[in-house]
XYZ file of C-alpha atoms in Angstrom:
581
model
C 31.515 -13.565 -6.197
C 31.040 -16.280 -3.610
C 33.787 -17.938 -1.916
C 32.918 -21.795 -1.331
C 32.642 -22.232 2.482
C 32.103 -25.956 2.138
C 35.656 -26.836 0.738
C 38.023 -28.847 2.972
C 41.069 -27.890 4.680
C 43.556 -25.779 2.593
C 45.494 -29.132 2.023
C 46.829 -29.149 -1.418
C 44.028 -28.331 -4.002
C 46.289 -27.019 -6.695
C 44.099 -24.238 -8.057
C 45.773 -21.008 -7.923
C 48.296 -18.221 -7.596
C 51.158 -16.781 -5.639
C 52.898 -18.243 -2.700
C 53.001 -16.511 0.587
C 55.017 -18.994 2.486
C 58.681 -20.066 3.031
C 59.156 -23.679 3.152
C 62.774 -25.058 3.574
C 62.199 -28.057 5.594
C 59.445 -30.146 6.995
C 58.284 -29.042 10.475
C 55.864 -31.330 12.061
C 53.184 -29.407 13.838
C 51.153 -32.328 15.695
C 48.718 -29.701 16.966
C 45.094 -30.534 16.555
C 42.807 -28.168 14.863
C 39.701 -30.054 15.504
C 37.765 -29.828 18.857
C 38.694 -32.737 21.019
C 35.028 -32.424 22.377
C 33.336 -33.083 18.831
C 30.706 -35.867 18.520
C 30.420 -38.191 15.706
C 27.280 -39.274 13.709
C 24.552 -38.015 11.596
C 24.161 -36.965 7.941
C 25.313 -33.571 6.603
C 22.992 -32.297 4.015
C 24.572 -30.009 1.437
C 23.407 -28.337 -1.797
C 25.629 -28.717 -4.937
C 24.874 -26.185 -7.794
C 25.891 -28.558 -10.390
C 26.814 -32.193 -10.723
C 30.551 -32.818 -11.293
C 31.638 -33.696 -14.771
C 33.869 -36.479 -13.032
C 34.449 -37.299 -9.571
C 38.149 -37.820 -10.584
C 39.789 -34.655 -9.675
C 42.840 -35.259 -11.591
C 40.789 -35.164 -14.615
C 38.244 -32.601 -13.680
C 39.830 -30.354 -11.098
C 36.812 -28.341 -10.059
C 35.659 -27.455 -6.610
C 32.965 -30.252 -6.214
C 35.243 -32.991 -7.778
C 38.072 -31.849 -5.172
C 35.675 -32.055 -2.377
C 34.845 -35.688 -2.759
C 38.347 -36.802 -4.290
C 40.181 -35.140 -1.363
C 37.936 -37.018 1.355
C 38.485 -40.222 -0.279
C 42.370 -40.180 -1.213
C 44.829 -38.987 1.242
C 47.990 -37.101 0.422
C 51.629 -38.003 1.739
C 51.203 -35.103 4.189
C 48.756 -32.186 4.996
C 49.073 -28.883 6.404
C 47.800 -27.695 9.783
C 45.090 -24.905 9.094
C 46.015 -22.901 12.069
C 49.870 -23.069 12.031
C 50.676 -24.016 8.391
C 52.952 -26.600 9.824
C 53.318 -29.972 8.171
C 51.098 -32.916 9.597
C 52.229 -36.507 8.692
C 49.680 -38.624 6.906
C 50.574 -41.398 4.433
C 54.126 -40.246 4.926
C 55.540 -40.523 8.413
C 58.554 -38.265 7.350
C 59.809 -36.386 4.447
C 63.484 -35.756 4.408
C 64.999 -32.953 2.185
C 68.622 -33.164 0.901
C 70.930 -30.092 1.443
C 70.838 -29.189 -2.123
C 66.999 -29.024 -2.120
C 66.686 -31.444 -5.042
C 66.195 -34.913 -3.328
C 63.202 -35.695 -1.124
C 62.928 -39.002 0.683
C 59.435 -40.225 1.639
C 58.993 -42.867 4.294
C 55.653 -44.325 4.386
C 53.953 -44.955 7.723
C 53.459 -48.745 7.712
C 50.255 -48.298 9.385
C 48.732 -46.676 6.289
C 46.154 -48.822 4.661
C 43.896 -48.927 1.752
C 39.963 -49.385 2.687
C 40.314 -52.901 1.787
C 43.252 -53.416 4.145
C 45.938 -53.640 1.837
C 49.106 -51.625 2.816
C 50.012 -48.300 0.726
C 53.456 -48.829 -0.536
C 56.066 -47.523 -2.916
C 54.445 -49.173 -5.822
C 51.272 -47.162 -5.347
C 53.379 -43.892 -5.328
C 55.257 -44.969 -8.357
C 52.013 -46.023 -10.225
C 50.323 -42.624 -9.448
C 53.327 -40.630 -10.704
C 53.325 -42.771 -13.780
C 49.498 -41.990 -14.199
C 49.814 -38.363 -13.777
C 52.740 -38.008 -16.272
C 51.129 -40.326 -19.042
C 50.342 -37.832 -21.794
C 47.163 -39.869 -22.578
C 45.615 -38.860 -19.300
C 43.855 -35.366 -18.768
C 46.054 -34.575 -16.022
C 47.615 -31.436 -17.276
C 47.504 -29.406 -14.121
C 49.214 -32.203 -11.961
C 51.638 -32.919 -14.704
C 52.845 -29.224 -14.525
C 53.981 -29.810 -11.040
C 55.313 -33.058 -11.163
C 57.188 -32.791 -14.551
C 59.794 -30.946 -12.521
C 60.917 -34.604 -11.085
C 62.266 -37.542 -12.537
C 60.449 -40.849 -12.121
C 60.778 -41.635 -8.070
C 63.024 -44.171 -7.020
C 61.675 -47.269 -4.938
C 64.216 -47.731 -2.186
C 61.995 -50.334 -0.378
C 58.521 -51.261 0.073
C 57.999 -48.291 2.282
C 60.622 -45.550 1.053
C 60.667 -43.618 -2.126
C 62.982 -40.860 -3.285
C 61.859 -38.074 -5.494
C 64.738 -36.274 -7.341
C 63.902 -32.803 -8.872
C 65.349 -31.666 -12.206
C 65.924 -28.266 -10.830
C 65.560 -26.332 -7.413
C 61.953 -24.933 -6.997
C 60.580 -23.350 -4.082
C 57.344 -25.406 -4.424
C 58.979 -28.814 -5.067
C 58.669 -29.632 -1.114
C 55.068 -28.630 -1.177
C 54.268 -30.543 -4.524
C 55.632 -33.756 -2.767
C 54.020 -33.278 0.520
C 50.834 -32.714 -1.310
C 51.213 -35.890 -3.626
C 47.884 -37.661 -3.742
C 48.289 -41.251 -3.585
C 46.081 -43.786 -5.769
C 45.594 -47.433 -5.072
C 47.450 -49.207 -7.965
C 45.532 -52.589 -7.425
C 42.102 -50.655 -8.058
C 43.258 -48.200 -10.732
C 45.592 -50.175 -12.834
C 44.504 -51.226 -16.259
C 41.609 -48.974 -16.559
C 40.822 -45.760 -18.573
C 41.846 -43.177 -16.074
C 40.022 -40.636 -18.169
C 36.699 -42.266 -18.247
C 36.561 -45.251 -15.639
C 36.178 -43.136 -12.663
C 33.716 -40.403 -13.814
C 30.780 -41.517 -11.688
C 32.407 -43.786 -9.285
C 35.701 -43.842 -7.175
C 37.416 -46.863 -5.768
C 37.735 -46.743 -1.991
C 40.949 -44.996 -1.111
C 42.914 -44.096 2.109
C 40.898 -41.225 3.153
C 38.325 -40.885 5.912
C 35.335 -41.355 3.405
C 34.333 -43.344 0.533
C 32.045 -42.310 -2.330
C 29.156 -44.746 -1.447
C 26.022 -43.629 -3.631
C 25.863 -41.650 -6.935
C 22.674 -40.804 -8.733
C 23.923 -39.078 -11.708
C 22.558 -35.492 -12.054
C 20.630 -35.634 -8.805
C 22.831 -36.388 -5.836
C 25.841 -38.208 -4.297
C 26.881 -39.502 -0.799
C 29.995 -40.047 1.099
C 30.115 -42.214 3.876
C 32.551 -42.128 6.758
C 34.908 -45.222 7.026
C 34.795 -47.158 10.276
C 38.302 -48.273 9.549
C 40.207 -45.106 8.579
C 43.806 -45.988 9.542
C 44.647 -42.277 10.356
C 41.827 -41.691 12.646
C 44.079 -41.440 15.648
C 46.967 -39.483 14.374
C 47.079 -36.279 16.633
C 46.091 -33.829 13.760
C 42.852 -35.627 12.960
C 41.517 -35.664 16.414
C 38.026 -33.804 16.309
C 37.915 -34.038 12.432
C 35.623 -35.761 10.030
C 32.736 -36.027 12.393
C 29.828 -36.721 10.188
C 28.773 -40.156 9.497
C 27.366 -39.501 5.964
C 27.538 -36.303 3.602
C 24.976 -35.985 1.073
C 25.225 -33.343 -1.753
C 21.843 -32.841 -3.568
C 21.994 -30.940 -6.948
C 19.757 -28.023 -7.226
C 21.076 -25.653 -10.157
C 18.979 -22.700 -9.648
C 20.469 -20.650 -6.749
C 16.931 -19.268 -5.643
C 15.426 -22.610 -5.524
C 18.199 -23.972 -3.741
C 17.914 -21.141 -0.937
C 14.185 -21.814 -0.537
C 14.987 -25.494 0.134
C 17.643 -24.433 2.512
C 15.141 -22.198 4.524
C 12.585 -25.320 4.309
C 15.253 -27.325 6.126
C 16.478 -29.602 3.298
C 19.971 -28.463 3.651
C 22.068 -27.848 6.754
C 24.489 -25.194 5.461
C 24.184 -22.518 2.778
C 27.008 -20.544 1.302
C 25.673 -19.169 -2.124
C 25.207 -15.806 -0.497
C 25.807 -12.632 -2.727
C 25.428 -9.132 -1.547
C 21.746 -8.847 -2.200
C 20.906 -11.981 -0.189
C 22.923 -11.103 2.715
C 21.441 -7.643 2.819
C 17.673 -8.358 2.068
C 16.780 -12.050 2.170
C 17.952 -13.174 5.404
C 14.971 -11.653 7.188
C 12.535 -14.489 7.502
C 11.179 -16.080 10.568
C 14.135 -18.512 10.417
C 16.652 -15.853 10.769
C 14.690 -13.591 13.234
C 14.269 -16.386 15.726
C 17.882 -17.449 15.233
C 16.900 -20.915 13.970
C 19.477 -19.959 11.120
C 22.662 -18.334 11.859
C 23.948 -15.664 9.600
C 27.570 -15.032 9.964
C 30.482 -13.436 8.260
C 33.796 -14.669 8.901
C 37.078 -12.722 8.767
C 39.963 -15.003 8.983
C 43.241 -15.428 6.860
C 42.022 -17.764 4.202
C 43.372 -16.514 0.870
C 40.713 -15.167 -1.662
C 41.353 -15.198 -5.392
C 39.856 -13.385 -8.068
C 36.651 -13.414 -10.410
C 36.000 -12.022 -13.817
C 35.137 -12.545 -17.349
C 38.004 -14.686 -18.958
C 38.541 -13.138 -22.666
C 39.780 -15.967 -25.095
C 42.543 -14.016 -26.572
C 43.075 -16.751 -29.181
C 40.045 -15.165 -30.901
C 41.216 -12.612 -33.590
C 38.672 -9.980 -32.277
C 40.330 -10.180 -28.747
C 43.965 -9.950 -29.827
C 43.938 -6.292 -30.086
C 44.640 -4.722 -26.678
C 42.550 -1.711 -27.176
C 39.271 -3.872 -27.520
C 40.139 -5.658 -24.250
C 40.673 -2.462 -22.780
C 37.497 -1.002 -24.046
C 35.409 -4.152 -22.685
C 37.043 -3.461 -19.285
C 36.092 0.237 -19.420
C 32.345 -0.798 -20.251
C 31.825 -2.695 -17.127
C 30.060 -0.391 -14.663
C 31.323 -2.177 -11.446
C 30.181 0.496 -8.846
C 26.577 0.590 -10.363
C 26.324 -3.226 -10.130
C 27.994 -3.409 -6.628
C 25.739 -0.531 -5.308
C 22.337 -1.812 -7.086
C 22.717 -5.531 -6.929
C 25.447 -6.185 -4.311
C 24.391 -3.634 -1.795
C 27.909 -2.414 -1.337
C 29.141 -5.792 -0.030
C 31.925 -5.980 -2.531
C 34.752 -3.963 -3.930
C 36.084 -3.321 -7.366
C 38.905 -5.785 -8.218
C 42.180 -4.165 -9.346
C 44.567 -7.040 -9.052
C 44.943 -10.997 -9.637
C 46.420 -11.311 -6.285
C 44.156 -9.089 -4.318
C 45.277 -10.551 -0.925
C 48.887 -9.468 -1.444
C 47.955 -5.753 -0.919
C 45.858 -5.655 2.107
C 44.044 -2.263 2.313
C 46.485 -0.729 -0.185
C 45.561 0.058 -3.835
C 46.909 -2.618 -6.314
C 46.836 -1.350 -9.911
C 45.019 1.841 -11.267
C 41.191 1.184 -11.455
C 39.687 0.763 -14.841
C 36.548 2.473 -13.827
C 33.350 2.616 -16.179
C 34.226 5.047 -18.928
C 32.219 4.739 -22.103
C 33.824 7.481 -23.809
C 37.349 6.310 -23.439
C 35.900 2.847 -24.586
C 34.636 4.299 -27.729
C 37.637 5.919 -28.313
C 39.749 2.830 -27.896
C 37.307 0.791 -30.397
C 37.529 3.568 -32.806
C 41.500 3.380 -32.592
C 41.232 -0.485 -32.991
C 39.286 -0.162 -36.409
C 35.599 -0.389 -35.223
C 34.682 2.944 -36.422
C 31.365 2.229 -38.288
C 27.890 1.096 -37.315
C 25.817 -1.585 -39.075
C 22.250 -1.510 -39.932
C 21.505 -2.800 -36.245
C 23.553 -0.027 -34.752
C 26.447 -2.090 -33.775
C 30.060 -1.421 -34.567
C 31.901 -3.031 -37.524
C 35.416 -2.846 -38.594
C 36.565 -2.338 -42.327
C 35.955 -5.903 -43.037
C 32.404 -5.351 -42.143
C 32.920 -7.951 -39.103
C 30.578 -7.124 -36.100
C 32.053 -6.628 -32.704
C 29.904 -9.491 -31.324
C 30.636 -12.124 -28.679
C 28.898 -14.501 -26.188
C 29.498 -14.691 -22.549
C 28.999 -18.118 -20.904
C 28.222 -18.394 -17.273
C 27.056 -21.159 -14.897
C 25.083 -19.443 -12.105
C 21.621 -18.148 -12.778
C 22.167 -15.302 -10.301
C 24.910 -13.946 -12.665
C 22.198 -13.009 -15.279
C 21.165 -9.571 -13.817
C 24.802 -8.582 -13.314
C 25.734 -9.371 -17.044
C 22.584 -8.172 -18.548
C 23.742 -4.610 -16.972
C 27.142 -5.233 -18.754
C 25.495 -6.188 -22.059
C 23.393 -3.171 -21.812
C 26.424 -0.714 -21.230
C 28.217 -2.602 -24.150
C 25.061 -2.000 -26.404
C 25.141 1.667 -25.878
C 28.710 1.613 -26.842
C 27.860 -0.439 -30.093
C 29.075 -3.792 -28.946
C 26.661 -6.814 -29.300
C 27.069 -9.084 -26.211
C 25.020 -12.436 -26.022
C 24.480 -14.247 -22.686
C 24.127 -17.844 -22.322
C 23.655 -19.930 -19.102
C 25.318 -23.391 -19.134
C 25.558 -26.266 -16.598
C 28.897 -26.379 -15.034
C 29.790 -29.629 -16.882
C 29.199 -28.033 -20.218
C 30.879 -24.758 -19.197
C 33.894 -26.695 -18.071
C 34.115 -28.969 -21.242
C 33.932 -25.727 -23.348
C 36.794 -24.023 -21.388
C 38.954 -27.266 -21.432
C 38.791 -27.116 -25.220
C 38.852 -23.293 -25.285
C 35.704 -23.120 -27.200
C 34.394 -19.865 -25.948
C 34.494 -16.175 -26.364
C 34.142 -14.883 -22.783
C 33.430 -16.941 -19.681
C 32.487 -16.079 -16.224
C 34.879 -17.664 -13.755
C 36.176 -17.502 -10.405
C 39.668 -18.680 -8.952
C 39.988 -19.956 -5.446
C 43.369 -18.817 -4.115
C 45.797 -21.054 -2.428
C 48.555 -20.424 -0.137
C 50.786 -22.886 -1.959
C 50.092 -21.860 -5.574
C 52.192 -20.166 -8.207
C 51.660 -17.906 -11.279
C 52.930 -20.366 -13.870
C 49.741 -22.402 -14.078
C 47.497 -19.465 -15.253
C 49.982 -17.241 -16.785
C 53.010 -18.931 -18.507
C 52.946 -19.027 -22.261
C 53.944 -22.532 -22.293
C 50.466 -23.657 -21.008
C 48.425 -21.304 -23.305
C 47.359 -24.217 -25.608
C 47.519 -27.058 -23.322
C 44.030 -28.822 -23.470
C 42.356 -28.684 -19.922
C 44.803 -26.414 -18.678
C 44.091 -23.402 -16.466
C 45.620 -20.705 -18.883
C 41.988 -20.034 -20.217
C 42.686 -16.904 -21.892
C 45.737 -18.067 -23.933
C 47.692 -15.442 -22.312
C 51.369 -14.842 -23.585
C 53.830 -12.177 -22.430
C 57.473 -12.740 -22.738
C 58.340 -10.525 -19.847
C 55.779 -12.256 -17.629
C 57.353 -15.600 -18.664
C 60.787 -14.451 -17.809
C 59.530 -13.020 -14.319
C 57.793 -16.525 -13.661
C 61.033 -18.266 -14.898
C 63.140 -16.349 -12.344
C 61.110 -17.432 -9.193
C 61.884 -21.243 -8.951
C 65.159 -20.659 -6.774
C 64.041 -18.036 -4.732
C 62.875 -19.379 -1.193
C 61.964 -16.200 0.262
C 58.332 -15.455 0.145
C 58.648 -11.726 0.462
C 60.986 -11.578 -2.441
C 58.864 -13.784 -4.713
C 55.829 -11.738 -3.590
C 57.550 -8.488 -5.051
C 58.013 -10.403 -8.194
C 54.347 -11.433 -8.332
C 53.313 -7.788 -7.828
C 55.327 -6.955 -11.025
C 53.600 -9.920 -13.042
C 50.169 -8.507 -11.683
C 50.859 -5.088 -13.165
C 51.683 -6.580 -16.410
C 48.877 -8.905 -16.737
C 46.573 -6.287 -15.575
C 47.678 -3.695 -18.256
C 47.030 -6.620 -20.682
C 43.554 -7.231 -19.894
C 43.073 -11.017 -20.189
C 40.099 -10.748 -17.767
C 37.382 -8.174 -17.335
C 38.051 -8.257 -13.500
C 34.714 -7.681 -11.532
C 34.652 -7.639 -7.799
C 35.757 -9.309 -4.731
C 35.408 -9.589 -0.891
C 37.960 -10.585 1.833
C 35.265 -12.327 4.024
C 33.241 -15.446 4.006
C 29.443 -15.483 4.201
C 27.523 -18.309 5.595
C 24.044 -19.270 6.817
C 23.522 -22.686 8.855
C 21.012 -24.252 10.930
C 21.719 -23.491 14.590
C 22.344 -27.300 15.315
C 26.357 -27.453 15.075
C 29.115 -27.631 17.596
C 32.329 -26.069 15.862
C 35.806 -24.583 17.008
C 35.422 -21.422 18.892
C 36.755 -19.691 15.898
C 34.120 -21.148 13.760
C 36.783 -21.638 10.984
C 40.484 -22.163 11.365
C 42.973 -19.544 10.794
C 43.612 -20.370 7.177
C 40.673 -22.217 5.780
C 36.894 -22.393 5.446
C 36.665 -26.134 6.650
C 32.997 -26.808 7.945
C 33.091 -30.229 6.473
C 36.387 -31.148 8.170
C 35.783 -29.591 11.725
C 32.114 -29.151 12.513
C 29.806 -31.646 13.997
C 26.169 -32.225 15.100
C 25.580 -31.098 18.729
C 22.768 -33.279 20.358
C 22.038 -30.529 22.922
C 21.739 -27.782 20.133
C 19.648 -30.011 17.966
C 17.226 -30.815 20.756
C 16.987 -26.858 21.594
C 16.518 -26.196 17.789
C 13.797 -28.785 17.337
C 11.829 -27.584 20.526
C 12.258 -23.895 19.380
C 10.972 -24.581 15.874
C 8.040 -26.513 17.254
C 7.067 -23.714 19.768
C 7.952 -20.862 17.444
C 10.312 -19.503 20.120
C 13.552 -17.786 19.438
C 17.008 -19.167 20.044
C 19.804 -16.984 21.680
C 21.285 -14.847 18.994
C 24.783 -15.529 17.638
C 27.496 -12.915 16.629
C 26.995 -11.981 13.065
C 30.724 -10.765 12.642
C 33.348 -13.302 13.404
C 37.098 -12.300 13.698
C 39.372 -15.220 13.890
C 42.066 -12.921 16.009
C 39.525 -11.975 18.586
C 38.340 -15.361 19.325
C 41.643 -17.306 18.952
C 43.021 -15.538 21.964
């Protein structure tokens, strides 16, 4: 499993799971995370492993879409990646009523769109209406903002949100509300008009160039209104950011070593252990680092479409979990750089065991399948039930490097009489199939957020929502009850105890064949960057937001490569706690 290093700050990418933070009132931090000595300029060259289906992240909420969208459009507030305190952005203040149901937003009158027009209450109301329009494919955002009535416009720069019920995440949802320019979005098809282009927004960059399927470019705005806000000092330093699409992971890595890309983060265990040994690494022209900070990490696995009749029997799903030989795959293919997953919230447990491990056990798997009615073999040697239906399914995956892992899984399944087909898809095709639930099993990873919640992935009311996150169609009344008990609980420790109960129930039901995880971030990069002394902030992996090109290092790098000389070695293991002192 790879953790994406190039994502922005934690901000409010609404992607995943349990909250670990208490938020009762806005506490402004005003403490810069960026380095005040950072220099601006240059083009950052990055690799994208697929082209976004749409750059409109409210419609296509995938990682690459969000990386672009969140640099083009600002939120009302943002979160300090070192302190978790709030930072003013479009909103200069956000006041909460004593009953925790009313949220008054005061827009900073300095806040401007790229064309110089002011950001007003009308933009906020338009964005809310756009999200709540059932014709728009905004189901994830709609889940969060359906908890509120339509905002009230108090004046040009003041809006009041009124929640229907108390919820610990309401303040987070309002602070993280992305505002769209009404005058540029109004009257257009929100689902289709902004797939391959985005109107300029209020953020630090614009999407300036797109060659569909090949590359896309972000250009820094010279008139970014929030440039001199205290929190933004030392941030957003690259003049241009170019993403070139190379779908083959190995081809992309070779291109990185040639110098086509500046940063590379698609680093599995094998690559980390065996492929970082060329002259570029030996002479420290490329830096190899593993960062240990407090950025939350999610889970990775094979999502099982429980809407399919063959997967509705728990014993079948359990058998499929017991047929994945995680330890062998981790040892042979990942050089023991990962550990088996036993939780959907692994970061809540630290070094403690979460749930009972479902280790490879073909004998137990066969017994479970027999109990589920698969007790005969067809002429090809595969299990069939009393209706003569073969236990056969297809796994979709979007990364070519996953093929070896799932080939081993298909082999162990075959030995147990289960037919597994593998199919590599583009990310756009895969997300379309998952949006429409047209899959058997799909390889997918969920990036964790400090500000997520379990409802999005696990509540039954989202099981058949088109484009939603409950990919597996998971339904469990007890899980629903526990999720529904959480909104009025503002104590994070108490909520986390509930999440652990939810975790145990979901783990028992096996909606995913969980694979493996890692609590660190691996990265390769050219030895040309300036960066904060901790490399990444405490709670994020924000190279785009916080790094810069260091002219001295660039000159040193160029001379070293030209003369075939080594550069001074950098530390491989980076520990935030040690460097932050």
